[in-house]
PDB file of C-alpha atoms in Angstrom:
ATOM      1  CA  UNK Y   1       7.894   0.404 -16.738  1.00 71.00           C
ATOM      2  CA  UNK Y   2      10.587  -1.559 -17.611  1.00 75.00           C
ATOM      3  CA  UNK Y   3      10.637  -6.016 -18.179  1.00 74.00           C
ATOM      4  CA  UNK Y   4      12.485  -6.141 -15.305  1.00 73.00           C
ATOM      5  CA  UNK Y   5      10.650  -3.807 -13.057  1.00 83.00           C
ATOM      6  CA  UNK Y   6       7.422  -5.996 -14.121  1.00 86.00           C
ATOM      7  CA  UNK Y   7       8.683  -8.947 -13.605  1.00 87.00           C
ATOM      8  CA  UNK Y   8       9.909  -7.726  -9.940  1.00 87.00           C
ATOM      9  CA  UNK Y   9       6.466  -6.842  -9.161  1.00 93.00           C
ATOM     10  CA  UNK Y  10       4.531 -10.115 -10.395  1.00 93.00           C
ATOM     11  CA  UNK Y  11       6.673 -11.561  -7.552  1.00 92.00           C
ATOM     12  CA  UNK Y  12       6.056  -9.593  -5.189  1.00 94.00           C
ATOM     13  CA  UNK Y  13       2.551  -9.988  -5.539  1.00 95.00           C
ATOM     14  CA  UNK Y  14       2.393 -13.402  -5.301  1.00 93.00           C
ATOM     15  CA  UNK Y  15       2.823 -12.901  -1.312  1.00 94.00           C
ATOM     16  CA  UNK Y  16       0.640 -11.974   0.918  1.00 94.00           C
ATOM     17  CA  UNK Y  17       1.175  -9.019   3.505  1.00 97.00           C
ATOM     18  CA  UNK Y  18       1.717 -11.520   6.793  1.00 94.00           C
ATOM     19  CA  UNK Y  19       4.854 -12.942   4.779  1.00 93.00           C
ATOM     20  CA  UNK Y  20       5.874  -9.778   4.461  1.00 96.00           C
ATOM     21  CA  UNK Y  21       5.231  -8.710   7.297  1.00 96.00           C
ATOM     22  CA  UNK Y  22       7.669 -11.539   9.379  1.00 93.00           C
ATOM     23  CA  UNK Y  23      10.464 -10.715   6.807  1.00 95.00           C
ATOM     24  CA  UNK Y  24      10.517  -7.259   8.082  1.00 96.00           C
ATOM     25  CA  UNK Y  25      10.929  -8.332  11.361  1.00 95.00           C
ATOM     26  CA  UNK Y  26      13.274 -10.504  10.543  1.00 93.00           C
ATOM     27  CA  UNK Y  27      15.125  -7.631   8.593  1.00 95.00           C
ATOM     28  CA  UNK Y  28      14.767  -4.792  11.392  1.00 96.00           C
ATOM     29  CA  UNK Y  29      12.334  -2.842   9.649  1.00 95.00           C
ATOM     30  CA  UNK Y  30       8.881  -0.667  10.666  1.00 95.00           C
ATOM     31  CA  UNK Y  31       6.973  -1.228   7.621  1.00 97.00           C
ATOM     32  CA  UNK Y  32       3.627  -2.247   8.676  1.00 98.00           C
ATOM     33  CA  UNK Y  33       0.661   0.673   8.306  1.00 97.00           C
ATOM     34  CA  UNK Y  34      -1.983   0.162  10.438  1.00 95.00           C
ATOM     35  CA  UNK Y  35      -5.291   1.614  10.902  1.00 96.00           C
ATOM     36  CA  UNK Y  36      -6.099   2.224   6.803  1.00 98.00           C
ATOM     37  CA  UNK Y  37      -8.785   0.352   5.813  1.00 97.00           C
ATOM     38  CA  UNK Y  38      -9.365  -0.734   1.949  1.00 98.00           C
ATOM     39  CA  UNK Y  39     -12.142   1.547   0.696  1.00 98.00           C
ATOM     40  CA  UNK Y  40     -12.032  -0.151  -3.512  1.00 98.00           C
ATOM     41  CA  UNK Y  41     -10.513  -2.439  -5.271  1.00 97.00           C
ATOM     42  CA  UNK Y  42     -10.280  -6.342  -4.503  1.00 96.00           C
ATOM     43  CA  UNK Y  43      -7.246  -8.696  -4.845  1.00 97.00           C
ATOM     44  CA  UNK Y  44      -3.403  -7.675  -4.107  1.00 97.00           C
ATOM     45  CA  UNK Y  45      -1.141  -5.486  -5.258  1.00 98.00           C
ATOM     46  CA  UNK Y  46       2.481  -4.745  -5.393  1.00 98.00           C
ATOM     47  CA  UNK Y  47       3.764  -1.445  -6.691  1.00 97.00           C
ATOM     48  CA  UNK Y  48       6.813   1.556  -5.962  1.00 97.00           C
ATOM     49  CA  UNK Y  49       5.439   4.293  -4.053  1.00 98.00           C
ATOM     50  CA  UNK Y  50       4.909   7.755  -5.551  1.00 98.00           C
ATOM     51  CA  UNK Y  51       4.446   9.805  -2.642  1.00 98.00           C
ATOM     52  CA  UNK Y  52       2.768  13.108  -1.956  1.00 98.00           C
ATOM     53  CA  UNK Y  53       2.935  15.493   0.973  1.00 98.00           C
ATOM     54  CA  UNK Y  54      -0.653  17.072   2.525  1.00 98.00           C
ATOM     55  CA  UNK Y  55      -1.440  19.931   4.781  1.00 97.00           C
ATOM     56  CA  UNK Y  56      -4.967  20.101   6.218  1.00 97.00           C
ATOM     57  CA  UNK Y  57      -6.766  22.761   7.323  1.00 96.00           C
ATOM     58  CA  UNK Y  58     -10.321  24.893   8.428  1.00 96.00           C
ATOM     59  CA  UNK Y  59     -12.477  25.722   5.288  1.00 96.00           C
ATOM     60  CA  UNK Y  60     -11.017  28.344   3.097  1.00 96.00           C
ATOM     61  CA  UNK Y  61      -7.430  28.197   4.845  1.00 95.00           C
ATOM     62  CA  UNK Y  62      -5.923  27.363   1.531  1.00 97.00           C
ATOM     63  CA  UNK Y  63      -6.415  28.117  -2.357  1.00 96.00           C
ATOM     64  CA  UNK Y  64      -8.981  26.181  -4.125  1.00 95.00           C
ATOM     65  CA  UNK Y  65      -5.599  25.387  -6.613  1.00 95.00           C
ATOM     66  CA  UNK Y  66      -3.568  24.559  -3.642  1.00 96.00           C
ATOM     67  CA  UNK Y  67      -5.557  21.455  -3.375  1.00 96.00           C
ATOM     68  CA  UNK Y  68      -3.672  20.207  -6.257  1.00 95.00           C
ATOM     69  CA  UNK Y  69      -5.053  16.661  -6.895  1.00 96.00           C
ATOM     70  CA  UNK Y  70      -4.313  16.626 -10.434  1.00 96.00           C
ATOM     71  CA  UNK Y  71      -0.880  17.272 -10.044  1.00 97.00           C
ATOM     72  CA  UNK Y  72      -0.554  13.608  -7.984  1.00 98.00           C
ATOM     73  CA  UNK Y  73      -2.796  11.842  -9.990  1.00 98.00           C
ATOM     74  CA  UNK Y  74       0.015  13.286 -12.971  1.00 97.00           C
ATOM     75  CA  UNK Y  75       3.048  12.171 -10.948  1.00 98.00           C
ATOM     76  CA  UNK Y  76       1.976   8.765 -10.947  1.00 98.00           C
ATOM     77  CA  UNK Y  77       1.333   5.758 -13.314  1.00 96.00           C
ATOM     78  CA  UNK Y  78       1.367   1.842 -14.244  1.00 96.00           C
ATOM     79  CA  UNK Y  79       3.511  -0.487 -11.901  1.00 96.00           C
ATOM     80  CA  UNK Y  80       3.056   2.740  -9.002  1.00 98.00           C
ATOM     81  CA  UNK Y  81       0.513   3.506  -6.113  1.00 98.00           C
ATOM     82  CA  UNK Y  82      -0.017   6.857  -4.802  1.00 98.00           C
ATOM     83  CA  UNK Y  83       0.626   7.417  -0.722  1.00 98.00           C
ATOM     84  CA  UNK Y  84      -0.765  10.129   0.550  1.00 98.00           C
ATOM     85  CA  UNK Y  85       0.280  11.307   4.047  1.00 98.00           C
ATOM     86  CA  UNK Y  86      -2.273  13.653   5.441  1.00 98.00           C
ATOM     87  CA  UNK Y  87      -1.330  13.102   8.726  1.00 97.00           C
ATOM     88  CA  UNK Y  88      -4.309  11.521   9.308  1.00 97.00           C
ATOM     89  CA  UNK Y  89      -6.928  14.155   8.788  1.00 98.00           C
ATOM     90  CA  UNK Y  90     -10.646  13.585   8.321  1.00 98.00           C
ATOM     91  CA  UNK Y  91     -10.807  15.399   5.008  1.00 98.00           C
ATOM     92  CA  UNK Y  92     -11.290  13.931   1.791  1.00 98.00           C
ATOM     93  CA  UNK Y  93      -8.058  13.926  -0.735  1.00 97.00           C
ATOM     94  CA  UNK Y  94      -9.485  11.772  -3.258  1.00 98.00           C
ATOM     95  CA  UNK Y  95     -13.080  10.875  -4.399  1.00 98.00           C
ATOM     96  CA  UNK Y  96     -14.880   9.556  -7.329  1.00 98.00           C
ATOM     97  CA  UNK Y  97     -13.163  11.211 -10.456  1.00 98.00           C
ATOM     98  CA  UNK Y  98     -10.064  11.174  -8.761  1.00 98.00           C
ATOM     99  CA  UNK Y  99     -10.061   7.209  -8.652  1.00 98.00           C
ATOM    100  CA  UNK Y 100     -11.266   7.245 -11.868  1.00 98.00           C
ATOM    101  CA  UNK Y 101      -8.562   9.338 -13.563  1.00 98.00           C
ATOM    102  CA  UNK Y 102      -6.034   7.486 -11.717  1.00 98.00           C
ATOM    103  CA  UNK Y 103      -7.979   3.947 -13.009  1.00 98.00           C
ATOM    104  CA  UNK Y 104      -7.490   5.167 -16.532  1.00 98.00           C
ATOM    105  CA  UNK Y 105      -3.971   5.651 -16.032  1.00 97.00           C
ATOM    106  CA  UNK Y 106      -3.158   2.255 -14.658  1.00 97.00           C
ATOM    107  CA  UNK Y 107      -2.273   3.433 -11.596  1.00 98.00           C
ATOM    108  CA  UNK Y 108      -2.072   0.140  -9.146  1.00 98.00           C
ATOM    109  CA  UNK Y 109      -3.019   1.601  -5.614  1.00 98.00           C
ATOM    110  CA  UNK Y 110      -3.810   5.203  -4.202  1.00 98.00           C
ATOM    111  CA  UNK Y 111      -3.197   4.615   0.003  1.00 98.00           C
ATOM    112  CA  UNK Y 112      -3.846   7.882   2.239  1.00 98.00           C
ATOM    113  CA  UNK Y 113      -3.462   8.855   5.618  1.00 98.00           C
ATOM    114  CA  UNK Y 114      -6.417  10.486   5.849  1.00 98.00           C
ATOM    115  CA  UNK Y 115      -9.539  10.336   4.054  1.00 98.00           C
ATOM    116  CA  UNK Y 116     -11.802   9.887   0.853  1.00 98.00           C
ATOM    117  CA  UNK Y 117     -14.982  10.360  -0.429  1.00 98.00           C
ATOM    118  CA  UNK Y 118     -17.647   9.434  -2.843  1.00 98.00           C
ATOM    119  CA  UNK Y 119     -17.189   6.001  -1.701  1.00 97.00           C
ATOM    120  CA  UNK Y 120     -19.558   4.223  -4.310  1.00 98.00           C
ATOM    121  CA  UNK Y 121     -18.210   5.894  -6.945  1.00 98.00           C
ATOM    122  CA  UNK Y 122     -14.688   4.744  -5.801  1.00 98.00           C
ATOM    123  CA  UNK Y 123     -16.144   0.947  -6.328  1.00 98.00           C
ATOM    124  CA  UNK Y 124     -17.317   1.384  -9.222  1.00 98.00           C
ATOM    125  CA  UNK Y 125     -14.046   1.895 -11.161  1.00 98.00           C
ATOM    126  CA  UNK Y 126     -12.739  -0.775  -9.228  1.00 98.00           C
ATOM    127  CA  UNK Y 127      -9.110   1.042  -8.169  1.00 98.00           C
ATOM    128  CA  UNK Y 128      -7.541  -0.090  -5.135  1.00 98.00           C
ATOM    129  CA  UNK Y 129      -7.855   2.507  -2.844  1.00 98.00           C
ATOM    130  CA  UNK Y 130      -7.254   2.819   1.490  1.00 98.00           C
ATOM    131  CA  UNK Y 131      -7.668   5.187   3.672  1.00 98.00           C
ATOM    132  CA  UNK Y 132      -7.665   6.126   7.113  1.00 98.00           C
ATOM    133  CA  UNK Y 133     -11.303   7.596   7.177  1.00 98.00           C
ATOM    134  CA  UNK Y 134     -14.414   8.119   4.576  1.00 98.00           C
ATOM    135  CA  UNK Y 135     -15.828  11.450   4.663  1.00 98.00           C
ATOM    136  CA  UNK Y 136     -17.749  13.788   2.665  1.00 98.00           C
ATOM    137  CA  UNK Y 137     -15.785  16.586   3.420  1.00 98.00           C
ATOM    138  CA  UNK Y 138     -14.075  18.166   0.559  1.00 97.00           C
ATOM    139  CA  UNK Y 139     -10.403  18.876   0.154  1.00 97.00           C
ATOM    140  CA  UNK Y 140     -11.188  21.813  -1.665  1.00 97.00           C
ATOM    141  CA  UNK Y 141      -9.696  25.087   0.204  1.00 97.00           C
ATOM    142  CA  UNK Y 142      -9.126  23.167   2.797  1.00 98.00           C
ATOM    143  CA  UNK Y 143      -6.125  20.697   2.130  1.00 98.00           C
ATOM    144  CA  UNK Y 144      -2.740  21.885   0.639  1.00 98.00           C
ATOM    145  CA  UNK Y 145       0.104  19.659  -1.401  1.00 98.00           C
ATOM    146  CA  UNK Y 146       3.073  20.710  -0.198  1.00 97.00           C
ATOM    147  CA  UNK Y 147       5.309  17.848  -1.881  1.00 98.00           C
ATOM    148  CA  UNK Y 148       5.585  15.504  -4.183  1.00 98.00           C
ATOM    149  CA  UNK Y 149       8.085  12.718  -4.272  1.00 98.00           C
ATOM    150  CA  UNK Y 150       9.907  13.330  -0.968  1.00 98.00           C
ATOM    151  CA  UNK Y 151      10.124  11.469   1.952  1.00 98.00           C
ATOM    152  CA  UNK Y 152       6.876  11.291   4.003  1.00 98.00           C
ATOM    153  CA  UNK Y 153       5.901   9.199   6.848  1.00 96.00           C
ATOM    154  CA  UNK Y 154       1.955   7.237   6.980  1.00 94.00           C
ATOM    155  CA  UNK Y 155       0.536   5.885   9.596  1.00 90.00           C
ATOM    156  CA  UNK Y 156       4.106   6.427  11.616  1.00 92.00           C
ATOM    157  CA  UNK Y 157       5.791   4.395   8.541  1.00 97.00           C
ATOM    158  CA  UNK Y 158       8.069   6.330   6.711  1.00 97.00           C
ATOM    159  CA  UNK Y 159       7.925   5.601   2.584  1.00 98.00           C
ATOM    160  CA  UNK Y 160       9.882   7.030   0.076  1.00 98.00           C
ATOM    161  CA  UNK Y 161      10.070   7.455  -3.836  1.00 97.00           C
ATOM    162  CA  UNK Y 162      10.661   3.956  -5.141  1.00 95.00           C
ATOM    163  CA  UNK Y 163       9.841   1.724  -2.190  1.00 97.00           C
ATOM    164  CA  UNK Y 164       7.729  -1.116  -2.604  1.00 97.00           C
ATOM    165  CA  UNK Y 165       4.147  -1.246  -1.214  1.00 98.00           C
ATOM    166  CA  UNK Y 166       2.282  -4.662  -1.077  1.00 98.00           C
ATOM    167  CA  UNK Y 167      -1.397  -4.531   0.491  1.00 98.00           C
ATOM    168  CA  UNK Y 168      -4.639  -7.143   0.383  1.00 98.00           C
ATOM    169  CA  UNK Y 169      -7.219  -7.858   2.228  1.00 95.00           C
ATOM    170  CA  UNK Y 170      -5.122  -8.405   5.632  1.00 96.00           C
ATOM    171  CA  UNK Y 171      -3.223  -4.964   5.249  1.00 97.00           C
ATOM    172  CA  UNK Y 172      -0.581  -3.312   3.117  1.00 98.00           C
ATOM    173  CA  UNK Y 173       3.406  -3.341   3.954  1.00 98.00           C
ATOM    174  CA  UNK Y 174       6.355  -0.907   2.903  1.00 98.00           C
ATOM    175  CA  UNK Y 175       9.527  -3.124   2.274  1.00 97.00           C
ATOM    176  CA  UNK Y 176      12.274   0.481   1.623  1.00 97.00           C
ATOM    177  CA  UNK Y 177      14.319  -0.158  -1.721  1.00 94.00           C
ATOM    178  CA  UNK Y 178      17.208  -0.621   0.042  1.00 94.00           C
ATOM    179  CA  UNK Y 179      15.924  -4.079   1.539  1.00 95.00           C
ATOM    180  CA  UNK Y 180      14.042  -5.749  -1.838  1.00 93.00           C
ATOM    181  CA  UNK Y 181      16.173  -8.002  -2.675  1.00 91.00           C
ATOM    182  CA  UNK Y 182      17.261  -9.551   0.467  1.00 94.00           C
ATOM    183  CA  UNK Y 183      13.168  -9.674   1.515  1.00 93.00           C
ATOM    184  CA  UNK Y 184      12.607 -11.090  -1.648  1.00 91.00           C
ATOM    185  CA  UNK Y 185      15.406 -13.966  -1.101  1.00 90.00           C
ATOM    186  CA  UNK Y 186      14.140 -14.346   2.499  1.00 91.00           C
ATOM    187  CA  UNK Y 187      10.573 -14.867   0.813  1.00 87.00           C
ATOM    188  CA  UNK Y 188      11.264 -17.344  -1.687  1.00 83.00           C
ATOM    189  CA  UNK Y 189      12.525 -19.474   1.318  1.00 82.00           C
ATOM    190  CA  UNK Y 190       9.283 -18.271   3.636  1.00 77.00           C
ATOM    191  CA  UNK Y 191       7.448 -20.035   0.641  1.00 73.00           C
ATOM    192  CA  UNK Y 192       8.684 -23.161   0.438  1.00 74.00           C
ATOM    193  CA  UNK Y 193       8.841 -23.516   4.202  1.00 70.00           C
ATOM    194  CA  UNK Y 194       5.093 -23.149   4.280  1.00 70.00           C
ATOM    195  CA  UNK Y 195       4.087 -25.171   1.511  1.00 70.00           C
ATOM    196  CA  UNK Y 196       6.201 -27.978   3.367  1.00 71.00           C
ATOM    197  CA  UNK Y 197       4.240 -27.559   6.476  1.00 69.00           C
ATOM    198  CA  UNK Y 198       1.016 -27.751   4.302  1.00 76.00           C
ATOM    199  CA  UNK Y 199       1.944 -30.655   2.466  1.00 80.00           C
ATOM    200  CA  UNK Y 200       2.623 -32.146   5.651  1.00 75.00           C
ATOM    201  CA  UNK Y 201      -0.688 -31.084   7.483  1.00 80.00           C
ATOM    202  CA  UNK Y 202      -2.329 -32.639   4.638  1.00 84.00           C
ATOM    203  CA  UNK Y 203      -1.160 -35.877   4.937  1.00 79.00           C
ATOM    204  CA  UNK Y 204      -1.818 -36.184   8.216  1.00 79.00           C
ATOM    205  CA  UNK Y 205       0.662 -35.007  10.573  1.00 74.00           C
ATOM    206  CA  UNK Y 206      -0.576 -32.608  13.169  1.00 77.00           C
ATOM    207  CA  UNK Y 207       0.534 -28.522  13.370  1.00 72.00           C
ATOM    208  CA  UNK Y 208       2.954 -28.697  16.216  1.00 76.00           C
ATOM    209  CA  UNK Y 209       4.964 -31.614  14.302  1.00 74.00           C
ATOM    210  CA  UNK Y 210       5.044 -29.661  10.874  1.00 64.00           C
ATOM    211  CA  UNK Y 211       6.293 -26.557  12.415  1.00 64.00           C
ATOM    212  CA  UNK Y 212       8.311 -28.212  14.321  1.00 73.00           C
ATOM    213  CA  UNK Y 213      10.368 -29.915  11.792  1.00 66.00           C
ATOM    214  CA  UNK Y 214      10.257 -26.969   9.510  1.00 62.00           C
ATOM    215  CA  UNK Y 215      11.729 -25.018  12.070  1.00 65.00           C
ATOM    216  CA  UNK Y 216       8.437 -22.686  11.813  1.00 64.00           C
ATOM    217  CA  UNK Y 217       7.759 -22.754  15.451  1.00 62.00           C
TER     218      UNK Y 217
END
């Protein structure tokens, strides 16, 4: 990862998901994923999506090889998080020396539409990890990778190669490539608009004045 890409993501980070989450409604943009919930990990992070492709099925409707988890956790590295679309399916695509492979490799995030397993082994290497459900369901013969750094859609958000995920403990945001620097402009200003209206709150002044005269409300 390059000094610039770094330095791009430090930034990033420093803002939480509901800022993000009003500049994409200010820009026009569906990037909110809702109904993942963080599974390990603590803090925020910031990272361009690496994105893989899932097919779910009964037990033994695909090759034990099909499953193909170690070809994902191989596609991705530091500065990146893994999304997963399984379209939502309650079988696991991760679990405990999954996380742990993709800890070792400084992989930021791992976020799936669907589900994971071995849950306390998961917090115990301490990657930042979400997923739609917890299960102990394997992914063996029954899930299938059919891509790997396309186009794929989570949680009805579509994400591809390169976009920018943000997530903490209030939820996780795409912001597309196409829109990073203008959200990132548009958050610089956010910032200082809202550490105006604290200073003010602080000394004294009620809510519905400091919005008011930042022009937040």
């Amino acid at each position: 990862m390059s000094a610039t890409s770094a330095a791009l993501l430090k930034e990033f980070q420093q803002i939480g998901t509901s800022t993000w989450s009003d500049i994409l409604d200010e820009i026009g943009v569906q990037g909110v994923i809702g109904g993942l919930a963080r599974r390990g990990g603590e803090g925020r992070f910031a990272a361009f999506a690496v994105t893989a492709k899932a097919q779910a099925g009964p037990f033994g409707g695909f090759r034990r090889e099909e499953f193909a988890v170690g070809q994902m956790i191989d596609a991705v590295g530091p500065g990146q998080v893994l999304v997963i679309d399984v379209g939502g399916a309650e079988v696991s695509t991760f679990g405990g020396l999954a996380s742990l492979a993709a800890k070792v490799k400084g992989v930021e995030a791992v976020v799936i539409d669907g589900a994971c397993r071995d849950l306390e082994e998961i917090r115990e290497t301490g990657l930042w990890l979400a997923s739609r459900h917890v299960t102990p369901m394997t992914g063996k013969k029954r899930i299938k990778v059919e891509s790997i750094g396309q186009p794929i859609s989570i949680a009805g958000v579509s994400v591809a190669p390169g976009d920018l995920l943000v997530g903490d403990d209030t939820g996780i945001v795409v912001i597309p490539r196409q829109h990073q620097g203008v959200a990132l402009e548009m958050s610089r200003r956010m910032v200082r608009m809202d550490q105006e209206i604290e200073r003010a709150i602080r000394s004294g002044t009620s809510f519905r004045e400091a919005a008011r005269s930042a022009n937040y409300i």
